Each structure stands twice: as C-alpha cells, then as structure tokens.
Amino acid sequence: MTDKILIVEDDAAIAEMVANYLTMEGLEITHAYDGEEALSRFKQQPFDLILLDLMLPKLSGIDLLKQFRAASRVPILILSAKDGDVDKAVGLGFGADDYIAKPFSMIELLARIKAALRRASYYSDGGSQSPSAEIVRIHDLTINPDHLTVSKNGKALKLTAKELHILLLFVRNPKKVFTKEQIYRSVWHDDYFGDENIINVHMSRLREKIEDVPSKPIYIKTMWGIGYRLGEF
C-alpha cells in the first residue's frame, strides 16, 4: 500500500522539487500552499506523514502543528529555514517528530521520511508495548502502556508519543544508564546521526511535564558525561 504524504510548503519551487522526488520513490503526494488549505486537506483524508514548513500564509506552521497533533498521531517532519535551537524546541515541543533545516539534501529528507514511517508502523503494530503491557507505577506516576497514558497523583499528563516512549524506556530498564545514541536508537528505531538537539529537546519537555522541579529531576537523572538513568525510589 502506497504511503500518502502531505507537503505543506508555500514555496512552489521547493514543493515541486520535493513532490517530484518523492513521487519517483513511490510515495503518493498531496500539496498545500498555505495553512488553511493544509488544514482542509488534512480533514478530508488521512495521511501517513506530513512535511510541514513553519513559515506559512493564512495559518502559521506552529498553529497548524497544534491542530494536527490534537487530532492525530501522524508523523510530522518540520521543514524550515529557521535552524535555531528555539525553533527546534518550539516545533518538537508541540509534537513534531523530527526537524530538518533548509537547505537539505533530498537523500537525507527521504531517509528521515522512511525512518518516520518505519517508526509509525512499529508502534501501530504494538512494538512499543511489553508482552503483558501491565500498568506501571513509579513514585507519583502511573503509566498505562496499553492506553498510552500517564498520570501524576491522579492527574493526566499530556505527553507526546516520543516522550512517553522515552519514559517507558527508563521505567522498563531501571538500573541501566542510556547514552543519547542508545535512547535515539531505542525510541526512534533509526541510526543516530549525532544530532543531540532532538534528544535534548525531548528530555527537557518530558522533565517539564513529569518533574516537580525540572532543574532538579528525580525521575530521570543525568549521568554527566554518560547519559541518563531512572531515579531510585
């Protein structure tokens, strides 16, 4: 079955270049030139992945990202000329799965797309769950792998899929120290290219949601110069 990709890009030259390349690779492409058109197409049919530019007319990429993520877990890859850490933090913090800065190579873009599609297929097939998928309780947190939910002291927390799977990685391996490369390979199921920003952003956002004092984490401890591990309770 052909994967369906929605490209949200107001630059016609870039959109055509990407669409032509991905079509030759066997992907089915739909294109939207502004935020309102993208939202309309998103509501009309399901997509397997969305390529989203941040700078869009009518409706911004970030506003669009919020609406996409509120309605679906579809993989979202941000395309943007903004390559600063702030933009990465904002984009990934609102639920984007990956970020690639313009200008980019088509080979790298295709590799990122295929990796995101593999991850989505892996999780939809139940690969993210343990054999019994039992409810896990650790200190004030309650994690339900079957329902993909986390609560703290009975209050539901809004974690993204990646944040949840990072948390589950540590909970299921309480005595293991994970490097950033190991976290990426375990959660993203892809080769690690040394981009620490993706791990840093996700870890920071996860701590903001689960920790009482994010700067003094108790659930996921930093092992300086090595990586991270689950706190001891």
Coordinates of N, CA and C in Angstrom, one line a residue:
M1 N 0.8 -1.2 0.0 CA 0.0 0.0 0.0 C 0.9 1.2 0.0
T2 N 0.6 2.2 -0.9 CA 1.4 3.4 -1.0 C 1.2 4.4 0.1
D3 N 2.3 4.8 0.7 CA 2.2 5.8 1.8 C 1.8 7.2 1.2
K4 N 0.9 7.9 1.9 CA 0.4 9.1 1.5 C 1.1 10.3 2.3
I5 N 1.7 11.2 1.6 CA 2.4 12.3 2.2 C 1.7 13.6 1.9
L6 N 1.5 14.5 2.9 CA 1.0 15.8 2.7 C 2.2 16.8 2.9
I7 N 2.5 17.5 1.8 CA 3.5 18.5 1.8 C 2.9 19.9 2.0
V8 N 3.2 20.6 3.1 CA 2.7 21.9 3.4 C 3.9 22.9 3.2
E9 N 3.9 23.6 2.1 CA 5.0 24.4 1.7 C 4.5 25.5 0.8
D10 N 4.8 26.8 1.1 CA 4.3 27.8 0.3 C 5.3 28.2 -0.9
D11 N 6.5 27.7 -0.9 CA 7.4 27.9 -1.9 C 7.2 26.9 -3.0
A12 N 6.6 27.3 -4.1 CA 6.2 26.4 -5.2 C 7.4 25.6 -5.7
A13 N 8.6 26.2 -5.9 CA 9.7 25.5 -6.4 C 10.2 24.4 -5.5
I14 N 10.2 24.7 -4.2 CA 10.6 23.7 -3.2 C 9.6 22.5 -3.2
A15 N 8.4 22.9 -3.2 CA 7.3 21.9 -3.1 C 7.3 21.0 -4.3
E16 N 7.5 21.6 -5.5 CA 7.5 20.8 -6.7 C 8.7 19.8 -6.7
M17 N 9.9 20.4 -6.3 CA 11.1 19.6 -6.3 C 10.9 18.3 -5.4
V18 N 10.4 18.6 -4.2 CA 10.2 17.5 -3.2 C 9.2 16.6 -3.7
A19 N 8.1 17.1 -4.2 CA 7.0 16.2 -4.7 C 7.4 15.3 -5.8
N20 N 8.2 15.8 -6.7 CA 8.7 15.0 -7.9 C 9.6 13.9 -7.4
Y21 N 10.5 14.3 -6.5 CA 11.5 13.3 -6.0 C 10.7 12.2 -5.2
L22 N 9.8 12.5 -4.3 CA 9.1 11.5 -3.5 C 8.2 10.7 -4.4
T23 N 7.6 11.3 -5.4 CA 6.7 10.5 -6.3 C 7.5 9.4 -7.0
M24 N 8.8 9.8 -7.4 CA 9.6 8.8 -8.1 C 10.0 7.7 -7.2
E25 N 10.0 8.0 -5.8 CA 10.3 7.0 -4.8 C 9.1 6.1 -4.4
G26 N 8.0 6.4 -5.1 CA 6.8 5.5 -4.9 C 5.8 6.0 -3.9
L27 N 6.0 7.3 -3.4 CA 5.1 7.9 -2.4 C 4.0 8.7 -3.1
E28 N 2.8 8.7 -2.5 CA 1.7 9.5 -3.1 C 1.6 10.8 -2.4
I29 N 1.7 11.9 -3.2 CA 1.9 13.2 -2.7 C 0.7 14.1 -2.8
T30 N 0.3 14.8 -1.8 CA -0.7 15.9 -1.8 C 0.0 17.2 -1.3
H31 N -0.3 18.3 -2.0 CA 0.4 19.5 -1.6 C -0.6 20.6 -1.2
A32 N -0.2 21.4 -0.2 CA -1.0 22.5 0.2 C 0.0 23.7 0.3
Y33 N -0.5 24.9 -0.2 CA 0.4 26.1 -0.3 C 0.3 27.0 0.9
D34 N -0.8 26.8 1.8 CA -0.9 27.7 2.9 C -1.6 26.9 4.1
G35 N -1.6 27.5 5.3 CA -2.1 26.8 6.4 C -3.6 26.3 6.3
E36 N -4.4 27.2 5.8 CA -5.8 26.9 5.7 C -6.1 25.8 4.8
E37 N -5.4 25.8 3.6 CA -5.6 24.7 2.6 C -5.1 23.4 3.2
A38 N -4.0 23.4 4.0 CA -3.4 22.2 4.6 C -4.4 21.6 5.6
L39 N -5.0 22.5 6.4 CA -6.0 22.0 7.4 C -7.2 21.4 6.7
S40 N -7.6 22.0 5.6 CA -8.8 21.5 4.9 C -8.4 20.1 4.3
R41 N -7.3 19.9 3.7 CA -6.9 18.6 3.1 C -6.7 17.6 4.2
F42 N -6.2 18.0 5.4 CA -6.0 17.1 6.5 C -7.3 16.5 7.0
K43 N -8.3 17.3 6.9 CA -9.7 16.9 7.4 C -10.4 16.0 6.3
Q44 N -9.9 16.2 5.1 CA -10.6 15.4 4.0 C -10.2 14.0 3.9
Q45 N -8.9 13.7 4.2 CA -8.4 12.3 4.1 C -7.2 12.1 5.0
P46 N -7.0 10.8 5.4 CA -5.8 10.5 6.3 C -4.5 10.5 5.5
F47 N -3.5 10.9 6.2 CA -2.1 10.9 5.6 C -1.2 10.0 6.5
D48 N -0.2 9.5 5.9 CA 0.8 8.6 6.7 C 1.9 9.5 7.3
L49 N 2.1 10.7 6.7 CA 3.2 11.6 7.2 C 2.9 13.0 6.6
I50 N 3.3 14.0 7.4 CA 3.2 15.4 7.0 C 4.5 16.1 7.0
L51 N 4.9 16.7 5.9 CA 6.1 17.6 5.8 C 5.5 19.0 6.0
L52 N 6.0 19.7 7.0 CA 5.4 21.0 7.4 C 6.4 22.1 7.5
D53 N 6.2 23.1 6.7 CA 7.0 24.3 6.7 C 6.5 25.2 7.9
L54 N 7.3 25.9 8.6 CA 6.9 26.7 9.7 C 6.3 28.1 9.3
M55 N 6.9 28.7 8.2 CA 6.6 30.0 7.8 C 5.5 29.8 6.6
L56 N 4.2 30.0 7.0 CA 3.1 29.8 6.1 C 2.2 31.0 6.1
P57 N 1.5 31.3 5.0 CA 0.5 32.3 5.0 C -0.8 31.8 5.5
K58 N -1.7 32.7 6.0 CA -3.0 32.4 6.5 C -3.1 31.7 7.8
L59 N -2.2 30.7 8.0 CA -2.2 30.0 9.3 C -0.8 29.5 9.5
S60 N -0.1 29.8 10.6 CA 1.3 29.5 10.8 C 1.5 28.0 11.0
G61 N 2.7 27.7 10.7 CA 3.1 26.3 10.9 C 2.9 25.7 12.3
I62 N 3.2 26.6 13.3 CA 3.1 26.1 14.7 C 1.6 25.9 15.0
D63 N 0.7 26.9 14.6 CA -0.7 26.7 14.9 C -1.2 25.5 14.2
L64 N -0.8 25.3 13.0 CA -1.2 24.1 12.2 C -0.7 22.8 12.9
L65 N 0.5 22.8 13.4 CA 1.1 21.7 14.1 C 0.2 21.3 15.3
K66 N -0.2 22.4 16.1 CA -1.0 22.1 17.2 C -2.3 21.4 16.8
Q67 N -2.9 21.9 15.8 CA -4.2 21.3 15.4 C -4.0 19.9 14.8
F68 N -3.0 19.7 14.1 CA -2.7 18.3 13.6 C -2.5 17.4 14.8
R69 N -1.7 17.8 15.7 CA -1.4 16.9 16.8 C -2.5 16.7 17.8
A70 N -3.4 17.6 17.9 CA -4.6 17.5 18.7 C -5.5 16.4 18.2
A71 N -5.5 16.2 16.8 CA -6.4 15.3 16.2 C -5.8 14.0 15.8
S72 N -4.5 13.9 15.7 CA -3.8 12.7 15.2 C -2.4 12.5 15.7
R73 N -1.9 11.3 15.6 CA -0.6 10.9 15.9 C 0.3 10.8 14.7
V74 N -0.2 11.2 13.5 CA 0.5 11.1 12.3 C 1.9 11.7 12.4
P75 N 3.0 11.0 11.9 CA 4.3 11.6 12.0 C 4.4 13.0 11.3
I76 N 5.0 13.9 11.9 CA 5.2 15.3 11.3 C 6.6 15.7 11.3
L77 N 7.1 16.0 10.1 CA 8.5 16.4 9.9 C 8.5 17.8 9.6
I78 N 9.2 18.7 10.4 CA 9.2 20.1 10.1 C 10.3 20.4 9.1
L79 N 10.0 21.2 8.1 CA 10.9 21.8 7.1 C 11.0 23.3 7.4
S80 N 12.1 23.8 7.6 CA 12.2 25.3 7.9 C 13.6 25.9 7.6
A81 N 13.6 27.1 7.2 CA 14.8 27.8 7.0 C 15.3 28.3 8.4
K82 N 14.5 28.3 9.4 CA 14.9 28.6 10.8 C 15.6 27.5 11.4
D83 N 16.9 27.6 11.7 CA 17.6 26.5 12.2 C 18.1 26.7 13.6
G84 N 17.5 27.6 14.3 CA 17.9 27.9 15.7 C 17.4 26.9 16.6
D85 N 18.0 26.8 17.8 CA 17.5 25.9 18.8 C 16.1 26.2 19.3
V86 N 15.8 27.5 19.3 CA 14.5 28.0 19.8 C 13.4 27.4 18.9
D87 N 13.6 27.5 17.6 CA 12.7 26.9 16.6 C 12.5 25.4 16.8
K88 N 13.6 24.7 17.0 CA 13.6 23.3 17.2 C 12.8 23.0 18.4
A89 N 13.1 23.7 19.5 CA 12.4 23.4 20.8 C 10.9 23.7 20.6
V90 N 10.5 24.7 20.0 CA 9.1 25.0 19.8 C 8.4 24.0 19.0
G91 N 9.0 23.7 17.8 CA 8.5 22.7 16.9 C 8.3 21.3 17.5
L92 N 9.4 20.8 18.1 CA 9.4 19.5 18.7 C 8.6 19.5 20.0
G93 N 8.5 20.6 20.7 CA 7.8 20.7 21.9 C 6.3 20.5 21.7
F94 N 5.8 21.0 20.5 CA 4.4 20.9 20.2 C 4.0 19.6 19.5
G95 N 5.0 18.7 19.4 CA 4.7 17.3 19.0 C 5.2 16.9 17.6
A96 N 6.1 17.7 17.0 CA 6.7 17.3 15.8 C 7.6 16.1 16.1
D97 N 7.8 15.2 15.1 CA 8.6 14.0 15.3 C 10.1 14.3 14.9
D98 N 10.3 15.2 14.0 CA 11.7 15.4 13.5 C 11.7 16.8 12.9
Y99 N 13.0 17.2 12.6 CA 13.2 18.6 12.1 C 14.4 18.5 11.2
I100 N 14.2 19.1 10.0 CA 15.3 19.2 9.0 C 15.3 20.6 8.5
A101 N 16.5 21.2 8.5 CA 16.7 22.6 8.2 C 16.9 22.8 6.7
K102 N 16.4 23.8 6.1 CA 16.7 24.2 4.7 C 18.0 24.9 4.6
P103 N 18.8 24.7 3.6 CA 18.6 23.8 2.5 C 18.9 22.4 3.0
F104 N 18.3 21.4 2.4 CA 18.5 20.0 2.8 C 18.7 19.2 1.5
S105 N 19.4 18.0 1.7 CA 19.5 17.1 0.5 C 18.3 16.2 0.4
M106 N 17.9 15.9 -0.8 CA 16.8 15.0 -1.0 C 17.0 13.6 -0.4
I107 N 18.3 13.2 -0.5 CA 18.6 11.9 0.1 C 18.4 11.8 1.6
E108 N 18.8 12.9 2.3 CA 18.6 13.0 3.7 C 17.1 13.1 4.0
L109 N 16.4 13.9 3.3 CA 15.0 14.0 3.5 C 14.2 12.7 3.3
L110 N 14.6 12.0 2.3 CA 14.0 10.7 2.1 C 14.3 9.7 3.2
A111 N 15.5 9.7 3.7 CA 15.9 8.9 4.8 C 15.1 9.2 6.1
R112 N 14.9 10.5 6.3 CA 14.1 10.9 7.5 C 12.7 10.4 7.4
I113 N 12.1 10.6 6.2 CA 10.7 10.2 5.9 C 10.6 8.7 6.1
K114 N 11.5 7.9 5.5 CA 11.4 6.4 5.7 C 11.5 6.0 7.1
A115 N 12.4 6.7 7.8 CA 12.6 6.4 9.2 C 11.3 6.6 10.1
A116 N 10.7 7.8 9.8 CA 9.5 8.2 10.5 C 8.3 7.2 10.2
L117 N 8.2 6.8 8.9 CA 7.2 5.8 8.5 C 7.4 4.5 9.2
R118 N 8.7 4.1 9.3 CA 9.0 2.8 10.0 C 8.6 2.8 11.4
R119 N 8.9 4.0 12.1 CA 8.6 4.1 13.5 C 7.1 4.1 13.7
A120 N 6.4 4.8 12.8 CA 4.9 4.8 12.9 C 4.3 3.4 12.8
S121 N 4.9 2.6 11.8 CA 4.4 1.3 11.6 C 4.8 0.4 12.8
Y122 N 5.9 0.6 13.3 CA 6.4 -0.2 14.5 C 5.4 0.0 15.7
Y123 N 5.1 1.2 16.0 CA 4.2 1.5 17.1 C 2.8 1.1 16.9
S124 N 2.3 1.2 15.6 CA 0.9 0.8 15.4 C 0.8 -0.7 15.4
D125 N 1.9 -1.4 15.2 CA 1.8 -2.9 15.3 C 2.0 -3.4 16.7
G126 N 2.1 -2.5 17.7 CA 2.3 -2.9 19.1 C 3.7 -3.1 19.5
G127 N 4.7 -2.7 18.7 CA 6.1 -2.9 19.0 C 6.5 -2.2 20.2
S128 N 5.8 -1.1 20.6 CA 6.3 -0.3 21.7 C 5.8 -0.8 23.1
Q129 N 5.0 -1.9 23.0 CA 4.5 -2.4 24.3 C 5.2 -3.6 24.7
S130 N 5.2 -3.8 26.0 CA 5.8 -5.1 26.6 C 4.8 -6.2 26.4
P131 N 5.2 -7.5 26.5 CA 4.3 -8.6 26.3 C 3.0 -8.5 27.0
S132 N 3.1 -8.1 28.3 CA 1.9 -8.0 29.1 C 1.3 -6.6 29.2
A133 N 2.1 -5.6 28.8 CA 1.6 -4.2 28.8 C 0.9 -3.9 30.1
E134 N 1.5 -4.3 31.2 CA 0.9 -4.0 32.5 C 1.0 -2.5 32.9
I135 N 0.1 -2.1 33.8 CA 0.2 -0.7 34.3 C 1.4 -0.6 35.2
V136 N 2.2 0.5 35.0 CA 3.4 0.7 35.7 C 3.3 1.9 36.7
R137 N 3.6 1.7 37.9 CA 3.6 2.8 38.9 C 5.0 3.0 39.4
I138 N 5.4 4.3 39.4 CA 6.7 4.7 39.9 C 6.6 6.0 40.6
H139 N 6.8 6.0 42.0 CA 6.6 7.1 42.8 C 5.2 7.7 42.6
D140 N 5.0 8.9 42.1 CA 3.7 9.6 41.9 C 3.2 9.3 40.5
L141 N 3.9 8.6 39.6 CA 3.5 8.4 38.2 C 2.8 7.1 38.0
T142 N 1.7 7.1 37.2 CA 1.1 5.8 36.8 C 1.1 5.8 35.3
I143 N 1.6 4.8 34.7 CA 1.8 4.7 33.2 C 1.0 3.5 32.7
N144 N 0.1 3.7 31.7 CA -0.7 2.7 31.1 C -0.2 2.5 29.7
P145 N 0.7 1.5 29.4 CA 1.2 1.3 28.1 C 0.1 1.0 27.0
D146 N -0.9 0.2 27.4 CA -2.0 -0.1 26.5 C -2.7 1.1 26.0
H147 N -3.0 2.0 26.9 CA -3.8 3.2 26.5 C -2.9 4.4 26.2
L148 N -1.5 4.2 26.3 CA -0.6 5.3 26.1 C -0.9 6.5 26.9
T149 N -1.1 6.3 28.2 CA -1.4 7.4 29.1 C -0.5 7.5 30.3
V150 N -0.3 8.7 30.8 CA 0.5 8.8 32.0 C -0.2 9.8 32.9
S151 N -0.3 9.5 34.2 CA -0.9 10.4 35.2 C 0.0 10.6 36.4
K152 N -0.1 11.7 37.0 CA 0.7 12.0 38.2 C -0.2 12.4 39.3
N153 N -0.2 11.7 40.4 CA -1.1 11.9 41.5 C -2.6 11.9 41.0
G154 N -2.9 11.1 40.1 CA -4.2 11.0 39.5 C -4.6 12.0 38.5
K155 N -3.7 12.9 38.1 CA -3.9 14.0 37.1 C -3.3 13.6 35.8
A156 N -4.0 13.5 34.7 CA -3.5 13.1 33.4 C -2.4 14.1 32.9
L157 N -1.3 13.6 32.4 CA -0.3 14.4 31.8 C -0.3 14.3 30.3
K158 N -0.2 15.3 29.6 CA -0.2 15.3 28.1 C 1.2 15.1 27.5
L159 N 1.6 13.9 27.4 CA 2.9 13.6 26.9 C 2.7 13.2 25.4
T160 N 3.7 13.6 24.6 CA 3.7 13.2 23.2 C 4.1 11.7 23.1
A161 N 3.9 11.1 22.0 CA 4.3 9.7 21.8 C 5.8 9.5 22.1
K162 N 6.6 10.3 21.6 CA 8.1 10.2 21.9 C 8.4 10.3 23.3
E163 N 7.8 11.3 24.0 CA 8.1 11.5 25.4 C 7.6 10.3 26.2
L164 N 6.5 9.7 25.9 CA 6.0 8.5 26.6 C 6.9 7.3 26.4
H165 N 7.4 7.1 25.2 CA 8.3 6.0 24.9 C 9.7 6.2 25.5
I166 N 10.1 7.4 25.6 CA 11.4 7.7 26.4 C 11.2 7.3 27.8
L167 N 10.1 7.7 28.4 CA 9.8 7.4 29.8 C 9.7 5.9 30.0
L168 N 9.0 5.2 29.1 CA 8.9 3.8 29.2 C 10.2 3.1 29.1
L169 N 11.1 3.6 28.3 CA 12.4 3.0 28.1 C 13.2 3.0 29.5
F170 N 13.1 4.0 30.2 CA 13.8 4.1 31.5 C 13.0 3.3 32.6
V171 N 11.7 3.3 32.6 CA 10.9 2.6 33.6 C 11.2 1.1 33.4
R172 N 11.3 0.6 32.2 CA 11.5 -0.8 31.9 C 12.9 -1.3 32.1
N173 N 13.8 -0.3 32.2 CA 15.2 -0.6 32.4 C 15.8 0.2 33.6
P174 N 15.3 0.0 34.8 CA 15.5 0.9 35.9 C 17.0 1.0 36.4
K175 N 17.8 0.1 36.1 CA 19.2 0.2 36.5 C 20.2 0.5 35.4
K176 N 19.7 0.7 34.2 CA 20.5 0.9 33.1 C 20.8 2.4 32.8
V177 N 22.0 2.8 32.5 CA 22.3 4.1 32.0 C 22.3 4.1 30.5
F178 N 21.5 5.0 29.9 CA 21.4 5.1 28.5 C 22.1 6.4 27.9
T179 N 22.9 6.2 26.9 CA 23.5 7.3 26.2 C 22.5 7.9 25.3
K180 N 22.7 9.1 24.8 CA 21.8 9.7 23.8 C 21.6 8.9 22.6
E181 N 22.7 8.3 22.1 CA 22.6 7.4 21.0 C 21.7 6.2 21.2
Q182 N 21.9 5.6 22.4 CA 21.0 4.4 22.8 C 19.5 4.8 22.9
I183 N 19.3 6.0 23.4 CA 17.9 6.5 23.5 C 17.3 6.7 22.1
Y184 N 18.1 7.3 21.2 CA 17.6 7.5 19.9 C 17.3 6.2 19.1
R185 N 18.3 5.3 19.2 CA 18.1 4.0 18.5 C 16.9 3.2 19.1
S186 N 16.7 3.3 20.4 CA 15.6 2.6 21.1 C 14.2 3.2 20.8
V187 N 14.1 4.5 20.8 CA 12.8 5.2 20.6 C 12.5 5.5 19.2
W188 N 13.5 6.0 18.5 CA 13.3 6.4 17.1 C 13.5 5.2 16.1
H189 N 14.1 4.1 16.6 CA 14.4 2.9 15.7 C 15.1 3.3 14.4
D190 N 16.1 4.1 14.6 CA 16.9 4.5 13.4 C 18.3 4.8 13.8
D191 N 19.2 4.9 12.8 CA 20.6 5.3 13.1 C 20.7 6.6 13.7
Y192 N 21.6 6.8 14.6 CA 21.8 8.1 15.2 C 22.9 8.9 14.5
F193 N 22.5 10.1 14.1 CA 23.4 11.0 13.3 C 24.1 12.0 14.1
G194 N 24.1 11.9 15.4 CA 24.8 12.8 16.3 C 24.1 14.1 16.6
D195 N 22.8 14.3 16.2 CA 22.1 15.5 16.5 C 21.5 15.4 17.9
E196 N 22.3 16.0 18.8 CA 21.9 15.9 20.2 C 20.6 16.8 20.5
N197 N 20.4 17.8 19.7 CA 19.2 18.7 19.9 C 17.9 18.0 20.1
I198 N 17.7 16.9 19.2 CA 16.5 16.2 19.3 C 16.3 15.6 20.6
I199 N 17.3 14.9 21.2 CA 17.2 14.2 22.5 C 17.1 15.3 23.6
N200 N 17.9 16.4 23.5 CA 17.9 17.4 24.5 C 16.5 18.0 24.6
V201 N 15.9 18.3 23.5 CA 14.5 19.0 23.5 C 13.5 18.0 24.1
H202 N 13.5 16.8 23.6 CA 12.5 15.8 24.2 C 12.7 15.6 25.7
M203 N 13.9 15.5 26.1 CA 14.2 15.2 27.5 C 13.8 16.4 28.4
S204 N 14.1 17.6 27.9 CA 13.7 18.8 28.6 C 12.2 18.9 28.7
R205 N 11.4 18.7 27.6 CA 10.0 18.7 27.6 C 9.4 17.7 28.5
L206 N 10.0 16.5 28.5 CA 9.5 15.4 29.4 C 9.6 15.8 30.8
R207 N 10.8 16.3 31.2 CA 11.0 16.7 32.6 C 10.1 17.9 33.0
E208 N 9.8 18.8 32.1 CA 8.8 19.8 32.4 C 7.5 19.3 32.8
K209 N 7.1 18.2 32.2 CA 5.8 17.6 32.4 C 5.7 16.6 33.6
I210 N 6.8 15.9 33.9 CA 6.7 14.9 35.0 C 7.4 15.3 36.3
E211 N 8.3 16.3 36.2 CA 9.1 16.6 37.4 C 8.4 17.8 38.2
D212 N 8.5 17.8 39.5 CA 8.0 18.9 40.3 C 8.9 20.1 40.0
V213 N 10.2 19.9 40.0 CA 11.2 20.9 39.7 C 12.1 20.4 38.6
P214 N 11.8 20.8 37.3 CA 12.6 20.2 36.2 C 14.1 20.4 36.3
S215 N 14.6 21.5 36.9 CA 16.0 21.7 37.1 C 16.6 20.7 38.1
K216 N 15.8 20.1 38.9 CA 16.3 19.1 39.9 C 15.4 17.8 39.7
P217 N 15.6 17.1 38.6 CA 14.8 15.9 38.3 C 15.0 14.8 39.3
I218 N 14.0 14.1 39.6 CA 14.1 12.9 40.4 C 13.7 11.6 39.6
Y219 N 12.9 11.8 38.6 CA 12.5 10.6 37.8 C 13.6 10.1 36.8
I220 N 14.2 11.1 36.1 CA 15.2 10.7 35.1 C 16.4 11.6 35.4
K221 N 17.5 10.9 35.9 CA 18.7 11.6 36.4 C 19.7 11.7 35.3
T222 N 20.4 12.8 35.3 CA 21.5 13.0 34.3 C 22.8 12.4 34.9
M223 N 23.4 11.5 34.1 CA 24.8 11.0 34.5 C 25.8 11.7 33.6
W224 N 26.4 12.7 34.2 CA 27.2 13.7 33.4 C 28.3 13.0 32.7
G225 N 28.4 13.3 31.4 CA 29.4 12.7 30.5 C 29.0 11.3 30.0
I226 N 27.9 10.8 30.4 CA 27.5 9.4 30.0 C 26.1 9.4 29.4
G227 N 25.1 9.8 30.1 CA 23.7 9.8 29.6 C 22.7 10.0 30.7
Y228 N 21.7 9.2 30.8 CA 20.6 9.3 31.7 C 20.3 7.9 32.3
R229 N 19.6 8.0 33.5 CA 19.1 6.8 34.1 C 17.9 7.1 34.9
L230 N 17.1 6.1 35.3 CA 15.9 6.3 36.1 C 16.4 6.5 37.5
G231 N 15.7 7.5 38.2 CA 16.0 7.8 39.6 C 15.6 6.6 40.5
E232 N 16.2 6.5 41.7 CA 15.9 5.5 42.6 C 14.9 5.9 43.6
F233 N 13.9 5.0 43.9 CA 12.8 5.3 44.8 C 12.6 4.2 45.8

